[in-house]
Amino acid sequence: MTILDLCAYLGLGAVGAASVNLLIGMLMALRYSPVRNWPHLRMNLFALHQWTAYCTVALALTHPLVLLLVKSPRFRVYDLVWPLNSPLQPKLNLAGAGALYLLVLVFVSSLLRTRLGRPLWRNLHYLVFPAAALLFLHSILTDPALKDGHPDLLDGGKIFVEAAAVVSLVAVGVRVWLRGR
Ligand code: HEM
């Protein structure tokens, strides 16, 4: 496995954890009961939501850090912090950084929830939706080989991300529809 493979796997793991986290969060918002409904088991959705958030942030932070070890093209620390002049696909890298900043903001605000108060925490928590849009845009269109900026959208990793994007989009649609009723 190359450094670039490791970087891609960390990014894919972050997308998987973020999607599961989003789904659990929406179930909690809809007061879903795993005892009354499927799988008829006692499950702590809150703890699951918290743990998937820890995994998302840990994987999303290590994914760009590993890029610093790639020999070519060379990424500098500045390219990760503000990727507007980073190699190959700077705008898409910027979308990834934007997603990361929003995820970290939502995560930290959740740790400080009692101090911030519910209204502010809730408004900050809605930033997960633009974060999801940016992270799917970034992870579907980036070239995992860092070659020509033209990714194969039917490669295994991309199909995983595309499926996660479709499931998340449908879940958001269902949540909006059920809340409306
Ligand atoms: C400073 C922030 C970020 C930078 C500079 C960055 C940069 C990159 C680069 C250069 C690639 C192509 C090389 C590779 O596949 O490893 C890539 C791919 C990818 N990134 Fe990021 N990224 C950032 C944040 C994120 C975040 C927050 C996520 C998800 C939560 C993410 C998920 C992915 C995924 C899934 C891929 C594609 C892997 C594949 O197609 O196999 N990235 N990123």
mmCIF file of C-alpha atoms and ligand atoms in Angstrom:
data_model
loop_
_atom_site.group_PDB
_atom_site.id
_atom_site.type_symbol
_atom_site.label_atom_id
_atom_site.label_comp_id
_atom_site.label_asym_id
_atom_site.label_seq_id
_atom_site.Cartn_x
_atom_site.Cartn_y
_atom_site.Cartn_z
ATOM 1 C CA MET A 1 0.000 0.000 0.000
ATOM 2 C CA THR A 2 1.398 3.427 -0.959
ATOM 3 C CA ILE A 3 1.122 6.653 1.053
ATOM 4 C CA LEU A 4 -1.409 7.848 -1.519
ATOM 5 C CA ASP A 5 -3.523 4.702 -0.996
ATOM 6 C CA LEU A 6 -3.431 5.315 2.756
ATOM 7 C CA CYS A 7 -4.508 8.916 2.212
ATOM 8 C CA ALA A 8 -7.426 7.785 0.010
ATOM 9 C CA TYR A 9 -8.503 5.094 2.516
ATOM 10 C CA LEU A 10 -8.528 7.635 5.357
ATOM 11 C CA GLY A 11 -10.654 9.967 3.205
ATOM 12 C CA LEU A 12 -13.044 7.116 2.318
ATOM 13 C CA GLY A 13 -13.259 6.142 6.003
ATOM 14 C CA ALA A 14 -14.099 9.754 6.883
ATOM 15 C CA VAL A 15 -16.908 9.799 4.300
ATOM 16 C CA GLY A 16 -18.297 6.479 5.616
ATOM 17 C CA ALA A 17 -18.199 7.632 9.255
ATOM 18 C CA ALA A 18 -19.700 11.043 8.375
ATOM 19 C CA SER A 19 -22.570 9.412 6.439
ATOM 20 C CA VAL A 20 -23.407 6.992 9.276
ATOM 21 C CA ASN A 21 -23.200 9.914 11.719
ATOM 22 C CA LEU A 22 -25.593 11.984 9.575
ATOM 23 C CA LEU A 23 -28.102 9.101 9.380
ATOM 24 C CA ILE A 24 -28.028 8.484 13.155
ATOM 25 C CA GLY A 25 -28.384 12.223 13.818
ATOM 26 C CA MET A 26 -31.480 12.372 11.611
ATOM 27 C CA LEU A 27 -33.004 9.321 13.346
ATOM 28 C CA MET A 28 -32.475 11.104 16.680
ATOM 29 C CA ALA A 29 -34.064 14.303 15.344
ATOM 30 C CA LEU A 30 -37.124 12.254 14.296
ATOM 31 C CA ARG A 31 -37.274 10.616 17.786
ATOM 32 C CA TYR A 32 -36.752 7.179 16.217
ATOM 33 C CA SER A 33 -36.995 4.376 18.785
ATOM 34 C CA PRO A 34 -34.938 1.241 17.950
ATOM 35 C CA VAL A 35 -36.961 -0.603 20.634
ATOM 36 C CA ARG A 36 -40.418 0.204 19.209
ATOM 37 C CA ASN A 37 -39.235 -0.015 15.555
ATOM 38 C CA TRP A 38 -36.567 -2.102 13.785
ATOM 39 C CA PRO A 39 -34.289 -3.733 15.083
ATOM 40 C CA HIS A 40 -36.392 -3.959 18.323
ATOM 41 C CA LEU A 41 -33.256 -3.696 20.444
ATOM 42 C CA ARG A 42 -32.095 -1.327 23.143
ATOM 43 C CA MET A 43 -29.500 0.870 21.411
ATOM 44 C CA ASN A 44 -27.924 4.099 22.605
ATOM 45 C CA LEU A 45 -28.270 6.231 19.466
ATOM 46 C CA PHE A 46 -26.731 9.221 21.256
ATOM 47 C CA ALA A 47 -23.533 7.279 22.067
ATOM 48 C CA LEU A 48 -23.382 5.921 18.494
ATOM 49 C CA HIS A 49 -23.791 9.467 17.149
ATOM 50 C CA GLN A 50 -20.988 10.680 19.430
ATOM 51 C CA TRP A 51 -18.564 7.870 18.515
ATOM 52 C CA THR A 52 -19.139 8.201 14.782
ATOM 53 C CA ALA A 53 -18.451 11.949 15.182
ATOM 54 C CA TYR A 54 -15.114 11.219 16.899
ATOM 55 C CA CYS A 55 -14.194 8.784 14.075
ATOM 56 C CA THR A 56 -15.235 11.286 11.361
ATOM 57 C CA VAL A 57 -13.120 14.107 12.797
ATOM 58 C CA ALA A 58 -10.103 11.848 13.491
ATOM 59 C CA LEU A 59 -10.149 10.374 9.954
ATOM 60 C CA ALA A 60 -10.904 13.731 8.274
ATOM 61 C CA LEU A 61 -7.923 15.336 10.077
ATOM 62 C CA THR A 62 -5.419 12.547 9.348
ATOM 63 C CA HIS A 63 -6.400 12.242 5.636
ATOM 64 C CA PRO A 64 -4.872 15.636 4.603
ATOM 65 C CA LEU A 65 -1.963 15.279 7.083
ATOM 66 C CA VAL A 66 -0.828 12.090 5.286
ATOM 67 C CA LEU A 67 -0.633 14.140 2.056
ATOM 68 C CA LEU A 68 2.449 15.848 3.542
ATOM 69 C CA LEU A 69 4.307 12.516 3.136
ATOM 70 C CA VAL A 70 3.505 12.181 -0.584
ATOM 71 C CA LYS A 71 6.700 12.806 -2.634
ATOM 72 C CA SER A 72 5.064 14.031 -5.837
ATOM 73 C CA PRO A 73 3.181 16.314 -6.153
ATOM 74 C CA ARG A 74 4.509 17.993 -3.033
ATOM 75 C CA PHE A 75 1.925 19.433 -0.588
ATOM 76 C CA ARG A 76 3.115 22.038 1.937
ATOM 77 C CA VAL A 77 1.394 22.685 5.298
ATOM 78 C CA TYR A 78 0.032 25.935 3.799
ATOM 79 C CA ASP A 79 -1.559 23.886 0.942
ATOM 80 C CA LEU A 80 -3.613 21.992 3.527
ATOM 81 C CA VAL A 81 -4.582 24.985 5.657
ATOM 82 C CA TRP A 82 -5.628 27.109 2.649
ATOM 83 C CA PRO A 83 -5.432 24.921 -0.503
ATOM 84 C CA LEU A 84 -6.153 27.675 -3.074
ATOM 85 C CA ASN A 85 -2.628 27.240 -4.570
ATOM 86 C CA SER A 86 -2.277 23.517 -3.794
ATOM 87 C CA PRO A 87 -1.230 21.059 -6.543
ATOM 88 C CA LEU A 88 -3.592 19.606 -9.186
ATOM 89 C CA GLN A 89 -7.178 20.389 -8.103
ATOM 90 C CA PRO A 90 -6.905 23.442 -5.811
ATOM 91 C CA LYS A 91 -10.613 24.360 -5.832
ATOM 92 C CA LEU A 92 -11.683 20.821 -4.962
ATOM 93 C CA ASN A 93 -9.017 20.675 -2.254
ATOM 94 C CA LEU A 94 -10.435 23.953 -0.931
ATOM 95 C CA ALA A 95 -13.888 22.316 -0.810
ATOM 96 C CA GLY A 96 -12.319 19.497 1.273
ATOM 97 C CA ALA A 97 -10.726 22.029 3.634
ATOM 98 C CA GLY A 98 -14.059 23.898 3.914
ATOM 99 C CA ALA A 99 -15.802 20.628 4.830
ATOM 100 C CA LEU A 100 -13.109 19.900 7.402
ATOM 101 C CA TYR A 101 -13.375 23.355 9.022
ATOM 102 C CA LEU A 102 -17.171 23.074 9.251
ATOM 103 C CA LEU A 103 -16.962 19.545 10.701
ATOM 104 C CA VAL A 104 -14.476 20.691 13.346
ATOM 105 C CA LEU A 105 -16.672 23.711 14.200
ATOM 106 C CA VAL A 106 -19.751 21.492 14.627
ATOM 107 C CA PHE A 107 -17.751 18.974 16.655
ATOM 108 C CA VAL A 108 -16.226 21.568 19.026
ATOM 109 C CA SER A 109 -19.593 23.342 19.453
ATOM 110 C CA SER A 110 -21.109 19.993 20.454
ATOM 111 C CA LEU A 111 -18.435 19.476 23.095
ATOM 112 C CA LEU A 112 -19.300 22.966 24.443
ATOM 113 C CA ARG A 113 -23.048 22.450 24.077
ATOM 114 C CA THR A 114 -24.049 23.216 27.664
ATOM 115 C CA ARG A 115 -21.947 26.395 27.708
ATOM 116 C CA LEU A 116 -23.214 27.661 24.323
ATOM 117 C CA GLY A 117 -26.905 27.102 25.030
ATOM 118 C CA ARG A 118 -29.305 25.109 22.886
ATOM 119 C CA PRO A 119 -30.351 27.759 20.265
ATOM 120 C CA LEU A 120 -26.769 28.648 19.239
ATOM 121 C CA TRP A 121 -25.636 24.991 19.362
ATOM 122 C CA ARG A 122 -28.579 23.950 17.172
ATOM 123 C CA ASN A 123 -27.876 26.661 14.553
ATOM 124 C CA LEU A 124 -24.208 25.650 14.436
ATOM 125 C CA HIS A 125 -25.230 21.987 14.154
ATOM 126 C CA TYR A 126 -27.120 22.704 10.920
ATOM 127 C CA LEU A 127 -23.696 23.440 9.358
ATOM 128 C CA VAL A 128 -23.393 19.639 8.906
ATOM 129 C CA PHE A 129 -25.531 19.998 5.761
ATOM 130 C CA PRO A 130 -23.202 22.411 3.870
ATOM 131 C CA ALA A 131 -20.284 20.337 5.241
ATOM 132 C CA ALA A 132 -21.805 17.190 3.705
ATOM 133 C CA ALA A 133 -22.333 18.961 0.345
ATOM 134 C CA LEU A 134 -18.680 20.108 0.299
ATOM 135 C CA LEU A 135 -17.288 16.747 1.385
ATOM 136 C CA PHE A 136 -19.244 14.833 -1.268
ATOM 137 C CA LEU A 137 -18.253 17.352 -3.975
ATOM 138 C CA HIS A 138 -14.595 17.008 -2.933
ATOM 139 C CA SER A 139 -14.508 13.243 -2.533
ATOM 140 C CA ILE A 140 -16.387 12.417 -5.764
ATOM 141 C CA LEU A 141 -14.354 14.701 -8.043
ATOM 142 C CA THR A 142 -10.782 14.477 -6.682
ATOM 143 C CA ASP A 143 -8.314 12.333 -8.609
ATOM 144 C CA PRO A 144 -7.078 9.652 -6.144
ATOM 145 C CA ALA A 145 -4.010 9.005 -8.317
ATOM 146 C CA LEU A 146 -3.072 12.716 -8.234
ATOM 147 C CA LYS A 147 -2.265 12.452 -11.976
ATOM 148 C CA ASP A 148 -4.452 14.393 -14.392
ATOM 149 C CA GLY A 149 -7.449 15.526 -12.332
ATOM 150 C CA HIS A 150 -9.795 13.182 -14.234
ATOM 151 C CA PRO A 151 -10.986 10.542 -11.750
ATOM 152 C CA ASP A 152 -12.657 7.308 -12.849
ATOM 153 C CA LEU A 153 -16.145 7.811 -11.419
ATOM 154 C CA LEU A 154 -16.809 4.043 -11.647
ATOM 155 C CA ASP A 155 -13.792 3.020 -9.570
ATOM 156 C CA GLY A 156 -14.609 1.170 -6.289
ATOM 157 C CA GLY A 157 -13.807 4.108 -3.996
ATOM 158 C CA LYS A 158 -15.859 6.537 -6.051
ATOM 159 C CA ILE A 159 -18.857 4.155 -6.177
ATOM 160 C CA PHE A 160 -18.695 3.904 -2.370
ATOM 161 C CA VAL A 161 -18.754 7.718 -2.049
ATOM 162 C CA GLU A 162 -21.503 8.102 -4.679
ATOM 163 C CA ALA A 163 -23.664 5.505 -2.879
ATOM 164 C CA ALA A 164 -23.082 7.305 0.459
ATOM 165 C CA ALA A 165 -24.088 10.607 -1.207
ATOM 166 C CA VAL A 166 -27.326 9.119 -2.617
ATOM 167 C CA VAL A 167 -28.278 7.483 0.724
ATOM 168 C CA SER A 168 -27.557 10.738 2.606
ATOM 169 C CA LEU A 169 -29.555 12.804 0.097
ATOM 170 C CA VAL A 170 -32.572 10.451 0.337
ATOM 171 C CA ALA A 171 -32.332 10.484 4.166
ATOM 172 C CA VAL A 172 -32.307 14.309 4.240
ATOM 173 C CA GLY A 173 -35.320 14.332 1.882
ATOM 174 C CA VAL A 174 -37.233 11.880 4.105
ATOM 175 C CA ARG A 175 -36.359 13.901 7.214
ATOM 176 C CA VAL A 176 -37.626 17.148 5.679
ATOM 177 C CA TRP A 177 -40.809 15.414 4.472
ATOM 178 C CA LEU A 178 -41.545 13.714 7.838
ATOM 179 C CA ARG A 179 -40.853 16.922 9.780
ATOM 180 C CA GLY A 180 -43.273 18.728 7.464
ATOM 181 C CA ARG A 181 -46.014 16.241 8.391
HETATM 182 C C1 HEM B 1 -7.580 20.225 4.111
HETATM 183 C C2 HEM B 1 -8.501 19.346 3.749
HETATM 184 C C3 HEM B 1 -8.357 18.367 2.617
HETATM 185 C C4 HEM B 1 -7.416 18.297 1.608
HETATM 186 C C5 HEM B 1 -6.249 19.233 1.312
HETATM 187 C C6 HEM B 1 -7.723 17.124 0.823
HETATM 188 C C7 HEM B 1 -7.028 16.707 -0.297
HETATM 189 C C8 HEM B 1 -7.309 15.584 -1.064
HETATM 190 C C9 HEM B 1 -6.565 15.123 -2.199
HETATM 191 C C10 HEM B 1 -5.309 15.814 -2.754
HETATM 192 C C11 HEM B 1 -7.143 14.011 -2.677
HETATM 193 C C12 HEM B 1 -6.671 13.140 -3.867
HETATM 194 C C13 HEM B 1 -5.642 12.141 -3.383
HETATM 195 C C14 HEM B 1 -6.228 11.030 -2.554
HETATM 196 O O1 HEM B 1 -7.180 10.346 -2.986
HETATM 197 O O2 HEM B 1 -5.754 10.831 -1.437
HETATM 198 C C15 HEM B 1 -8.295 13.749 -1.847
HETATM 199 C C16 HEM B 1 -9.183 12.697 -2.027
HETATM 200 C C17 HEM B 1 -10.244 12.406 -1.188
HETATM 201 N N1 HEM B 1 -10.627 13.108 -0.058
HETATM 202 FE FE1 HEM B 1 -9.718 14.776 0.647
HETATM 203 N N2 HEM B 1 -8.832 16.513 1.362
HETATM 204 C C18 HEM B 1 -9.250 17.241 2.447
HETATM 205 C C19 HEM B 1 -10.349 16.977 3.259
HETATM 206 C C20 HEM B 1 -11.206 15.900 3.119
HETATM 207 C C21 HEM B 1 -12.345 15.609 3.969
HETATM 208 C C22 HEM B 1 -12.794 16.493 5.131
HETATM 209 C C23 HEM B 1 -12.903 14.436 3.509
HETATM 210 C C24 HEM B 1 -14.105 13.689 4.004
HETATM 211 C C25 HEM B 1 -14.712 13.880 5.158
HETATM 212 C C26 HEM B 1 -12.124 13.993 2.385
HETATM 213 C C27 HEM B 1 -12.380 12.839 1.652
HETATM 214 C C28 HEM B 1 -11.704 12.453 0.514
HETATM 215 C C29 HEM B 1 -12.022 11.298 -0.292
HETATM 216 C C30 HEM B 1 -13.135 10.293 -0.039
HETATM 217 C C31 HEM B 1 -11.134 11.279 -1.376
HETATM 218 C C32 HEM B 1 -11.128 10.340 -2.593
HETATM 219 C C33 HEM B 1 -10.498 9.013 -2.326
HETATM 220 C C34 HEM B 1 -10.687 8.079 -3.521
HETATM 221 O O3 HEM B 1 -11.261 8.493 -4.521
HETATM 222 O O4 HEM B 1 -10.246 6.930 -3.421
HETATM 223 N N3 HEM B 1 -11.112 14.903 2.163
HETATM 224 N N4 HEM B 1 -8.365 14.712 -0.857
#
